[in-house]
Amino acid sequence: EQIEQTYIMVKPDGVQRGLVGEIISRFEKKGFKLTGLKLFQCPKDLAEEHYKDLKAKSFFPKLIDYITSGPVVCMAWEGTGVVASARKLIGSTDPLQAEPGTIRGDLAVQTGRNVVHGSDSPENGKREIALWFEESEIVQWTPALASWLRE
Ligand code: DAT
Ligand code: MG
């Protein structure tokens, strides 16, 4: 089984609304391993690089303003299948379409305030973690409960 990494980020609305603990908790309880965590004020150039695939979209300037409007919480999570599983825990891009039980389905009402980001592929997981974290900020550790999560 391939161990993957994904970049998860509580967006500025999630931080302002006091949802940081709730959001971290969902990934923690699922059983993935946290390998990086920080509060961070995102500069404009980093936001533009992170969302470079959306540069041509009409909403791009608003998206950059939103992501840089206040602190975000950056996370790196690791595990087998973590990329797709995290996307499921997060729910659809439009929170009104997101299923109840998902983070966006439970905690948000609009695409432009959808509280959390998650990488969409293992390749982007690696790319985004390298973009948002220094190498020294990623910690390799063995959770004591590992044998109770996986046989
Ligand atoms: P996701 O965050 O679910 O991976 P995405 O990568 O397609 O979605 O888009 C990145 C972010 O851009 C998304 O979380 C919110 C914003 N966005 C996407 N589509 C939008 C739209 N049609 N109008 C406004 N904002 C949009
Ligand atoms: Mg995306």
Coordinates of C-alpha atoms and ligand atoms in Angstrom, one line a residue:
E1 CA 0.0 0.0 0.0
Q2 CA 1.2 3.4 -1.0
I3 CA 1.6 6.0 1.8
E4 CA 0.3 9.4 0.5
Q5 CA 0.5 12.9 1.8
T6 CA -2.2 15.5 1.5
Y7 CA -2.2 19.3 2.2
I8 CA -5.2 20.4 4.3
M9 CA -5.8 24.0 5.1
V10 CA -8.4 25.7 7.3
K11 CA -9.2 28.8 5.3
P12 CA -9.5 32.3 6.9
D13 CA -13.3 31.9 7.4
G14 CA -12.7 28.7 9.3
V15 CA -10.1 30.4 11.6
Q16 CA -12.3 33.4 12.2
R17 CA -15.3 31.2 12.9
G18 CA -13.5 29.2 15.5
L19 CA -13.7 26.0 13.6
V20 CA -9.9 25.0 13.7
G21 CA -10.3 22.4 16.5
E22 CA -13.4 20.9 14.9
I23 CA -11.8 20.5 11.5
I24 CA -8.5 19.1 12.8
S25 CA -10.5 16.8 15.0
R26 CA -12.2 15.1 12.0
F27 CA -8.9 14.1 10.4
E28 CA -7.4 13.1 13.7
K29 CA -10.4 10.9 14.7
K30 CA -10.4 9.2 11.3
G31 CA -7.0 7.9 12.0
F32 CA -4.6 9.7 9.7
K33 CA -1.2 11.0 10.9
L34 CA -0.5 14.7 11.3
T35 CA 3.0 15.5 10.1
G36 CA 2.8 19.3 9.9
L37 CA 0.8 22.1 11.5
K38 CA 1.0 25.9 11.7
L39 CA -1.0 29.1 11.8
F40 CA 0.1 31.3 8.9
Q41 CA -0.6 34.5 7.1
C42 CA -0.5 33.7 3.4
P43 CA 1.2 36.2 1.1
K44 CA -0.4 37.0 -2.2
D45 CA 2.3 35.3 -4.4
L46 CA 1.9 32.0 -2.5
A47 CA -1.9 32.1 -2.9
E48 CA -1.5 32.7 -6.6
E49 CA 1.0 29.8 -6.9
H50 CA -1.2 27.5 -4.9
Y51 CA -4.2 28.2 -7.1
K52 CA -2.3 28.7 -10.4
D53 CA -4.6 26.2 -12.3
L54 CA -7.5 28.6 -11.6
K55 CA -5.7 31.7 -12.8
A56 CA -8.0 32.1 -15.9
K57 CA -11.3 31.9 -13.8
S58 CA -13.4 35.0 -13.3
F59 CA -13.4 34.3 -9.5
F60 CA -9.6 34.1 -9.2
P61 CA -9.0 37.6 -7.8
K62 CA -11.7 37.1 -5.2
L63 CA -10.3 33.7 -4.3
I64 CA -6.8 35.3 -3.7
D65 CA -8.3 38.1 -1.6
Y66 CA -10.2 35.5 0.4
I67 CA -7.3 33.2 1.1
T68 CA -5.0 36.1 2.1
S69 CA -7.7 37.9 4.1
G70 CA -6.6 36.5 7.5
P71 CA -4.6 33.6 9.0
V72 CA -5.0 30.1 7.7
V73 CA -4.1 26.8 9.5
C74 CA -1.8 24.7 7.3
M75 CA -1.6 20.9 7.8
A76 CA 0.2 18.0 6.3
W77 CA -1.5 14.6 6.8
E78 CA -0.2 11.2 5.9
G79 CA -1.6 7.7 5.3
T80 CA -2.7 5.1 2.8
G81 CA -5.5 6.6 0.7
V82 CA -5.4 9.9 2.6
V83 CA -5.9 12.1 -0.4
A84 CA -9.2 10.7 -1.6
S85 CA -10.4 10.1 1.9
A86 CA -9.7 13.6 3.0
R87 CA -11.7 14.9 0.0
K88 CA -14.6 12.8 1.1
L89 CA -14.4 14.1 4.6
I90 CA -14.3 17.6 3.2
G91 CA -17.2 17.2 0.8
S92 CA -18.2 19.0 -2.5
T93 CA -16.7 22.4 -3.4
D94 CA -20.2 24.0 -3.1
P95 CA -21.2 23.5 0.5
L96 CA -24.9 23.4 -0.4
Q97 CA -24.2 20.3 -2.5
A98 CA -21.9 18.8 0.1
E99 CA -23.4 15.8 2.0
P100 CA -24.3 16.2 5.7
G101 CA -21.5 14.6 7.7
T102 CA -18.8 16.2 5.6
I103 CA -17.0 19.3 6.9
R104 CA -18.4 21.6 4.2
G105 CA -21.9 19.9 4.4
D106 CA -22.0 20.5 8.1
L107 CA -20.2 23.8 8.5
A108 CA -20.6 26.0 5.4
V109 CA -23.2 27.5 3.0
Q110 CA -21.2 29.1 0.1
T111 CA -18.4 28.1 -2.3
G112 CA -16.6 31.4 -1.6
R113 CA -16.5 30.5 2.1
N114 CA -16.1 26.8 2.1
V115 CA -13.8 26.7 5.2
V116 CA -11.2 24.1 4.1
H117 CA -8.9 23.0 1.4
G118 CA -7.7 19.5 0.5
S119 CA -5.3 18.4 -2.2
D120 CA -7.0 16.7 -5.2
S121 CA -4.2 14.1 -6.0
P122 CA -1.1 12.6 -4.4
E123 CA 1.1 14.6 -6.8
N124 CA -0.6 17.9 -5.7
G125 CA -0.4 16.7 -2.1
K126 CA 3.4 16.6 -2.4
R127 CA 3.5 19.8 -4.4
E128 CA 1.4 21.8 -2.0
I129 CA 3.1 20.5 1.1
A130 CA 6.4 21.6 -0.4
L131 CA 4.9 25.0 -1.2
W132 CA 3.4 25.7 2.2
F133 CA 6.0 24.1 4.5
E134 CA 9.7 24.2 5.0
E135 CA 11.2 20.7 5.1
S136 CA 12.1 21.2 8.7
E137 CA 8.5 21.8 9.6
I138 CA 7.5 18.3 8.6
V139 CA 7.9 15.8 11.4
Q140 CA 8.3 12.0 11.0
W141 CA 7.0 10.1 14.0
T142 CA 5.4 6.8 14.9
P143 CA 2.0 7.2 16.6
A144 CA 1.7 4.9 19.6
L145 CA -1.8 3.8 18.4
A146 CA -0.6 2.7 15.0
S147 CA -1.3 -1.0 15.6
W148 CA -4.8 -0.2 16.7
L149 CA -5.6 1.6 13.5
R150 CA -4.0 -0.9 11.0
E151 CA -3.4 -4.6 11.3
Ligands
DAT1 P1 -11.9 22.4 -4.2 O1 -11.5 23.5 -3.1 O2 -13.2 21.7 -3.8 O3 -10.8 21.5 -4.6 P2 -11.5 23.8 -6.7 O4 -10.1 23.3 -6.6 O5 -12.3 23.6 -8.0 O6 -12.4 23.2 -5.5 O7 -11.5 25.4 -6.5 C1 -10.7 25.9 -5.5 C2 -11.5 27.0 -4.7 O8 -11.8 28.0 -5.6 C3 -12.8 26.5 -4.1 O9 -12.6 25.8 -2.8 C4 -13.5 27.7 -4.0 C5 -13.1 28.5 -5.2 N1 -14.1 28.3 -6.3 C6 -14.1 27.2 -7.1 N2 -15.1 27.3 -8.0 C7 -15.7 28.5 -7.7 C8 -16.8 29.2 -8.3 N3 -17.5 28.7 -9.3 N4 -17.1 30.4 -7.8 C9 -16.4 30.9 -6.8 N5 -15.4 30.3 -6.2 C10 -15.0 29.1 -6.7
MG2 MG -9.0 22.0 -5.5

